[in-house]
């Protein structure tokens, strides 16, 4: 899973570097707002897909909506990984690729640690499951913020204006 995400994200950065930067900056500057927009977008996607899916003619449209949602989530997750990697890895450099890889590692860390902790089973299995569950929740929140940034930047084609800082 992580390797597939790394390969796909690297390809996305190679093809749409500017769009990933716009998504990354939008998520970084207005994370809470992007998260709310992402959550609202998820609800709209589910409702609209379900409405189309109840008719035979609408099933292909519902499938296209689902495919577009998956693409948006992957692009958004790529942008979030870049933002997190840049935030936590100043020593890594400014490369979007290295920031992306560091972001993946940081976001996936609890899931991986939980899997390792849970290997012996028993009480450690339960602890590992809880750690992994927390990791998946963090990944979900990150992906939702990324989806909101994708929506607000129109798939990265529009930069989001920075939030003005309050004057003292």
PDB file of C-alpha atoms in Angstrom:
ATOM      1  CA  UNK A   1       0.000   0.000   0.000  1.00  0.00           C
ATOM      2  CA  UNK A   2       2.649   2.518   1.010  1.00  0.00           C
ATOM      3  CA  UNK A   3       4.795   1.669  -2.014  1.00  0.00           C
ATOM      4  CA  UNK A   4       1.827   2.142  -4.366  1.00  0.00           C
ATOM      5  CA  UNK A   5       1.055   5.516  -2.753  1.00  0.00           C
ATOM      6  CA  UNK A   6       4.715   6.528  -3.115  1.00  0.00           C
ATOM      7  CA  UNK A   7       4.829   5.566  -6.799  1.00  0.00           C
ATOM      8  CA  UNK A   8       1.496   7.214  -7.683  1.00  0.00           C
ATOM      9  CA  UNK A   9       2.300  10.350  -5.672  1.00  0.00           C
ATOM     10  CA  UNK A  10       5.705  10.643  -7.326  1.00  0.00           C
ATOM     11  CA  UNK A  11       4.051  10.420 -10.744  1.00  0.00           C
ATOM     12  CA  UNK A  12       1.499  13.068  -9.728  1.00  0.00           C
ATOM     13  CA  UNK A  13       4.293  15.411  -8.622  1.00  0.00           C
ATOM     14  CA  UNK A  14       6.172  14.783 -11.888  1.00  0.00           C
ATOM     15  CA  UNK A  15       3.096  15.528 -14.014  1.00  0.00           C
ATOM     16  CA  UNK A  16       1.464  18.289 -11.959  1.00  0.00           C
ATOM     17  CA  UNK A  17       4.123  19.839  -9.718  1.00  0.00           C
ATOM     18  CA  UNK A  18       2.472  23.285  -9.682  1.00  0.00           C
ATOM     19  CA  UNK A  19      -0.934  21.856  -8.827  1.00  0.00           C
ATOM     20  CA  UNK A  20       0.517  19.814  -5.955  1.00  0.00           C
ATOM     21  CA  UNK A  21       2.249  22.968  -4.650  1.00  0.00           C
ATOM     22  CA  UNK A  22      -1.053  24.914  -4.768  1.00  0.00           C
ATOM     23  CA  UNK A  23      -2.864  22.109  -2.928  1.00  0.00           C
ATOM     24  CA  UNK A  24      -0.045  21.816  -0.397  1.00  0.00           C
ATOM     25  CA  UNK A  25      -0.011  25.565   0.295  1.00  0.00           C
ATOM     26  CA  UNK A  26      -3.810  25.755   0.610  1.00  0.00           C
ATOM     27  CA  UNK A  27      -3.801  22.885   3.101  1.00  0.00           C
ATOM     28  CA  UNK A  28      -0.934  24.429   5.046  1.00  0.00           C
ATOM     29  CA  UNK A  29      -2.426  27.931   5.205  1.00  0.00           C
ATOM     30  CA  UNK A  30      -6.042  26.996   5.971  1.00  0.00           C
ATOM     31  CA  UNK A  31      -6.034  23.411   7.258  1.00  0.00           C
ATOM     32  CA  UNK A  32      -9.203  23.677   9.342  1.00  0.00           C
ATOM     33  CA  UNK A  33     -11.195  25.300   6.536  1.00  0.00           C
ATOM     34  CA  UNK A  34      -9.920  22.740   4.013  1.00  0.00           C
ATOM     35  CA  UNK A  35     -10.877  19.951   6.417  1.00  0.00           C
ATOM     36  CA  UNK A  36     -14.443  21.241   6.696  1.00  0.00           C
ATOM     37  CA  UNK A  37     -14.706  21.643   2.934  1.00  0.00           C
ATOM     38  CA  UNK A  38     -13.283  18.149   2.481  1.00  0.00           C
ATOM     39  CA  UNK A  39     -15.831  16.693   4.905  1.00  0.00           C
ATOM     40  CA  UNK A  40     -18.670  18.488   3.149  1.00  0.00           C
ATOM     41  CA  UNK A  41     -17.329  17.265  -0.201  1.00  0.00           C
ATOM     42  CA  UNK A  42     -17.333  13.674   1.060  1.00  0.00           C
ATOM     43  CA  UNK A  43     -21.004  13.982   2.059  1.00  0.00           C
ATOM     44  CA  UNK A  44     -21.916  15.530  -1.309  1.00  0.00           C
ATOM     45  CA  UNK A  45     -20.007  12.819  -3.206  1.00  0.00           C
ATOM     46  CA  UNK A  46     -21.812  10.048  -1.308  1.00  0.00           C
ATOM     47  CA  UNK A  47     -25.273  11.595  -1.658  1.00  0.00           C
ATOM     48  CA  UNK A  48     -24.927  12.499  -5.341  1.00  0.00           C
ATOM     49  CA  UNK A  49     -23.423   9.100  -6.205  1.00  0.00           C
ATOM     50  CA  UNK A  50     -26.226   7.326  -4.365  1.00  0.00           C
ATOM     51  CA  UNK A  51     -28.876   9.397  -6.147  1.00  0.00           C
ATOM     52  CA  UNK A  52     -27.389   8.564  -9.549  1.00  0.00           C
ATOM     53  CA  UNK A  53     -26.903   4.892  -8.627  1.00  0.00           C
ATOM     54  CA  UNK A  54     -30.619   4.293  -7.990  1.00  0.00           C
ATOM     55  CA  UNK A  55     -31.333   4.495 -11.725  1.00  0.00           C
ATOM     56  CA  UNK A  56     -29.869   2.211 -14.375  1.00  0.00           C
ATOM     57  CA  UNK A  57     -28.961   5.160 -16.588  1.00  0.00           C
ATOM     58  CA  UNK A  58     -27.265   6.932 -13.665  1.00  0.00           C
ATOM     59  CA  UNK A  59     -25.006   4.036 -12.641  1.00  0.00           C
ATOM     60  CA  UNK A  60     -22.187   4.999 -15.056  1.00  0.00           C
ATOM     61  CA  UNK A  61     -22.386   8.608 -13.829  1.00  0.00           C
ATOM     62  CA  UNK A  62     -22.205   7.362 -10.239  1.00  0.00           C
ATOM     63  CA  UNK A  63     -19.129   5.321 -11.148  1.00  0.00           C
ATOM     64  CA  UNK A  64     -17.489   8.369 -12.775  1.00  0.00           C
ATOM     65  CA  UNK A  65     -18.195  10.424  -9.659  1.00  0.00           C
ATOM     66  CA  UNK A  66     -16.557   7.703  -7.570  1.00  0.00           C
ATOM     67  CA  UNK A  67     -13.525   7.602  -9.860  1.00  0.00           C
ATOM     68  CA  UNK A  68     -13.191  11.397  -9.752  1.00  0.00           C
ATOM     69  CA  UNK A  69     -13.416  11.246  -5.948  1.00  0.00           C
ATOM     70  CA  UNK A  70     -10.624   8.660  -5.773  1.00  0.00           C
ATOM     71  CA  UNK A  71      -8.419  10.781  -8.044  1.00  0.00           C
ATOM     72  CA  UNK A  72      -9.157  13.867  -5.919  1.00  0.00           C
ATOM     73  CA  UNK A  73      -8.310  11.992  -2.705  1.00  0.00           C
ATOM     74  CA  UNK A  74      -5.006  10.714  -4.131  1.00  0.00           C
ATOM     75  CA  UNK A  75      -3.981  14.137  -5.423  1.00  0.00           C
ATOM     76  CA  UNK A  76      -5.010  15.735  -2.128  1.00  0.00           C
ATOM     77  CA  UNK A  77      -3.134  13.138  -0.097  1.00  0.00           C
ATOM     78  CA  UNK A  78      -0.057  13.796  -2.220  1.00  0.00           C
ATOM     79  CA  UNK A  79      -0.351  17.525  -1.482  1.00  0.00           C
ATOM     80  CA  UNK A  80      -0.793  16.863   2.233  1.00  0.00           C
ATOM     81  CA  UNK A  81       2.266  14.600   2.322  1.00  0.00           C
ATOM     82  CA  UNK A  82       4.315  17.332   0.630  1.00  0.00           C
ATOM     83  CA  UNK A  83       3.044  19.930   3.141  1.00  0.00           C
ATOM     84  CA  UNK A  84       3.812  17.705   6.131  1.00  0.00           C
ATOM     85  CA  UNK A  85       7.216  16.761   4.755  1.00  0.00           C
ATOM     86  CA  UNK A  86       8.103  20.412   4.214  1.00  0.00           C
ATOM     87  CA  UNK A  87       6.865  21.336   7.677  1.00  0.00           C
ATOM     88  CA  UNK A  88       8.781  18.626   9.531  1.00  0.00           C
ATOM     89  CA  UNK A  89      11.744  18.104   7.262  1.00  0.00           C
ATOM     90  CA  UNK A  90      13.505  21.403   6.750  1.00  0.00           C
ATOM     91  CA  UNK A  91      16.779  19.476   6.826  1.00  0.00           C
ATOM     92  CA  UNK A  92      15.633  17.256   3.936  1.00  0.00           C
ATOM     93  CA  UNK A  93      15.654  20.114   1.446  1.00  0.00           C
ATOM     94  CA  UNK A  94      13.079  21.847  -0.673  1.00  0.00           C
ATOM     95  CA  UNK A  95      12.481  19.034  -3.156  1.00  0.00           C
ATOM     96  CA  UNK A  96       8.802  18.138  -3.457  1.00  0.00           C
ATOM     97  CA  UNK A  97       9.809  14.505  -3.905  1.00  0.00           C
ATOM     98  CA  UNK A  98      11.828  14.260  -0.689  1.00  0.00           C
ATOM     99  CA  UNK A  99       9.160  16.218   1.204  1.00  0.00           C
ATOM    100  CA  UNK A 100       6.506  13.859  -0.175  1.00  0.00           C
ATOM    101  CA  UNK A 101       8.432  10.758   0.919  1.00  0.00           C
ATOM    102  CA  UNK A 102       9.003  12.166   4.407  1.00  0.00           C
ATOM    103  CA  UNK A 103       5.304  13.089   4.621  1.00  0.00           C
ATOM    104  CA  UNK A 104       4.271   9.533   3.714  1.00  0.00           C
ATOM    105  CA  UNK A 105       6.586   8.092   6.338  1.00  0.00           C
ATOM    106  CA  UNK A 106       5.280  10.469   9.017  1.00  0.00           C
ATOM    107  CA  UNK A 107       1.616   9.852   8.158  1.00  0.00           C
ATOM    108  CA  UNK A 108       2.003   6.072   7.930  1.00  0.00           C
ATOM    109  CA  UNK A 109       4.246   5.776  11.021  1.00  0.00           C
ATOM    110  CA  UNK A 110       1.550   4.890  13.562  1.00  0.00           C
ATOM    111  CA  UNK A 111      -0.022   2.301  11.275  1.00  0.00           C
ATOM    112  CA  UNK A 112       3.361   0.659  10.752  1.00  0.00           C
ATOM    113  CA  UNK A 113       4.280   0.867  14.448  1.00  0.00           C
ATOM    114  CA  UNK A 114       0.886  -0.564  15.402  1.00  0.00           C
ATOM    115  CA  UNK A 115       1.415  -3.475  13.037  1.00  0.00           C
ATOM    116  CA  UNK A 116       4.811  -4.208  14.551  1.00  0.00           C
ATOM    117  CA  UNK A 117       3.623  -3.845  18.166  1.00  0.00           C
ATOM    118  CA  UNK A 118       0.674  -6.154  17.479  1.00  0.00           C
ATOM    119  CA  UNK A 119       2.730  -8.992  15.988  1.00  0.00           C
ATOM    120  CA  UNK A 120       3.052 -11.032  19.210  1.00  0.00           C
ATOM    121  CA  UNK A 121      -0.725 -10.989  19.700  1.00  0.00           C
ATOM    122  CA  UNK A 122      -2.555 -10.996  23.029  1.00  0.00           C
ATOM    123  CA  UNK A 123      -2.501  -7.680  24.887  1.00  0.00           C
ATOM    124  CA  UNK A 124       0.144  -6.366  22.502  1.00  0.00           C
ATOM    125  CA  UNK A 125      -2.149  -7.283  19.611  1.00  0.00           C
ATOM    126  CA  UNK A 126      -4.876  -5.105  21.078  1.00  0.00           C
ATOM    127  CA  UNK A 127      -2.422  -2.272  21.716  1.00  0.00           C
ATOM    128  CA  UNK A 128      -1.110  -2.592  18.168  1.00  0.00           C
ATOM    129  CA  UNK A 129      -4.663  -2.466  16.831  1.00  0.00           C
ATOM    130  CA  UNK A 130      -5.414   0.717  18.811  1.00  0.00           C
ATOM    131  CA  UNK A 131      -2.184   2.369  17.629  1.00  0.00           C
ATOM    132  CA  UNK A 132      -2.984   1.426  14.018  1.00  0.00           C
ATOM    133  CA  UNK A 133      -6.537   2.712  14.404  1.00  0.00           C
ATOM    134  CA  UNK A 134      -5.229   6.076  15.602  1.00  0.00           C
ATOM    135  CA  UNK A 135      -2.838   6.109  12.641  1.00  0.00           C
ATOM    136  CA  UNK A 136      -5.679   5.415  10.189  1.00  0.00           C
ATOM    137  CA  UNK A 137      -7.745   8.198  11.785  1.00  0.00           C
ATOM    138  CA  UNK A 138      -4.858  10.634  11.257  1.00  0.00           C
ATOM    139  CA  UNK A 139      -4.516   9.485   7.635  1.00  0.00           C
ATOM    140  CA  UNK A 140      -8.266   9.966   7.112  1.00  0.00           C
ATOM    141  CA  UNK A 141      -8.146  13.504   8.519  1.00  0.00           C
ATOM    142  CA  UNK A 142      -5.112  14.313   6.345  1.00  0.00           C
ATOM    143  CA  UNK A 143      -6.838  12.927   3.238  1.00  0.00           C
ATOM    144  CA  UNK A 144      -9.998  14.895   4.045  1.00  0.00           C
ATOM    145  CA  UNK A 145      -8.002  18.123   4.395  1.00  0.00           C
ATOM    146  CA  UNK A 146      -6.303  17.253   1.103  1.00  0.00           C
ATOM    147  CA  UNK A 147      -9.680  16.708  -0.582  1.00  0.00           C
ATOM    148  CA  UNK A 148     -10.832  20.119   0.644  1.00  0.00           C
ATOM    149  CA  UNK A 149      -7.660  21.696  -0.745  1.00  0.00           C
ATOM    150  CA  UNK A 150      -8.237  19.952  -4.086  1.00  0.00           C
ATOM    151  CA  UNK A 151     -11.795  21.297  -4.222  1.00  0.00           C
ATOM    152  CA  UNK A 152     -10.818  24.841  -3.198  1.00  0.00           C
ATOM    153  CA  UNK A 153      -7.913  25.014  -5.642  1.00  0.00           C
ATOM    154  CA  UNK A 154      -9.926  23.387  -8.442  1.00  0.00           C
ATOM    155  CA  UNK A 155      -7.556  20.416  -8.636  1.00  0.00           C
ATOM    156  CA  UNK A 156      -4.592  22.693  -7.977  1.00  0.00           C
ATOM    157  CA  UNK A 157      -5.213  25.044 -10.903  1.00  0.00           C
ATOM    158  CA  UNK A 158      -5.972  28.033  -8.658  1.00  0.00           C
ATOM    159  CA  UNK A 159      -3.852  29.269  -5.776  1.00  0.00           C
ATOM    160  CA  UNK A 160      -5.686  30.038  -2.544  1.00  0.00           C
ATOM    161  CA  UNK A 161      -5.070  33.499  -1.155  1.00  0.00           C
ATOM    162  CA  UNK A 162      -3.170  33.411   2.138  1.00  0.00           C
ATOM    163  CA  UNK A 163      -5.144  34.225   5.260  1.00  0.00           C
ATOM    164  CA  UNK A 164      -4.257  37.759   6.391  1.00  0.00           C
ATOM    165  CA  UNK A 165      -2.436  37.864   9.701  1.00  0.00           C
ATOM    166  CA  UNK A 166      -4.005  39.831  12.519  1.00  0.00           C
ATOM    167  CA  UNK A 167      -2.263  43.084  13.344  1.00  0.00           C
ATOM    168  CA  UNK A 168      -1.123  43.457  16.976  1.00  0.00           C
TER     169      UNK A 168
END
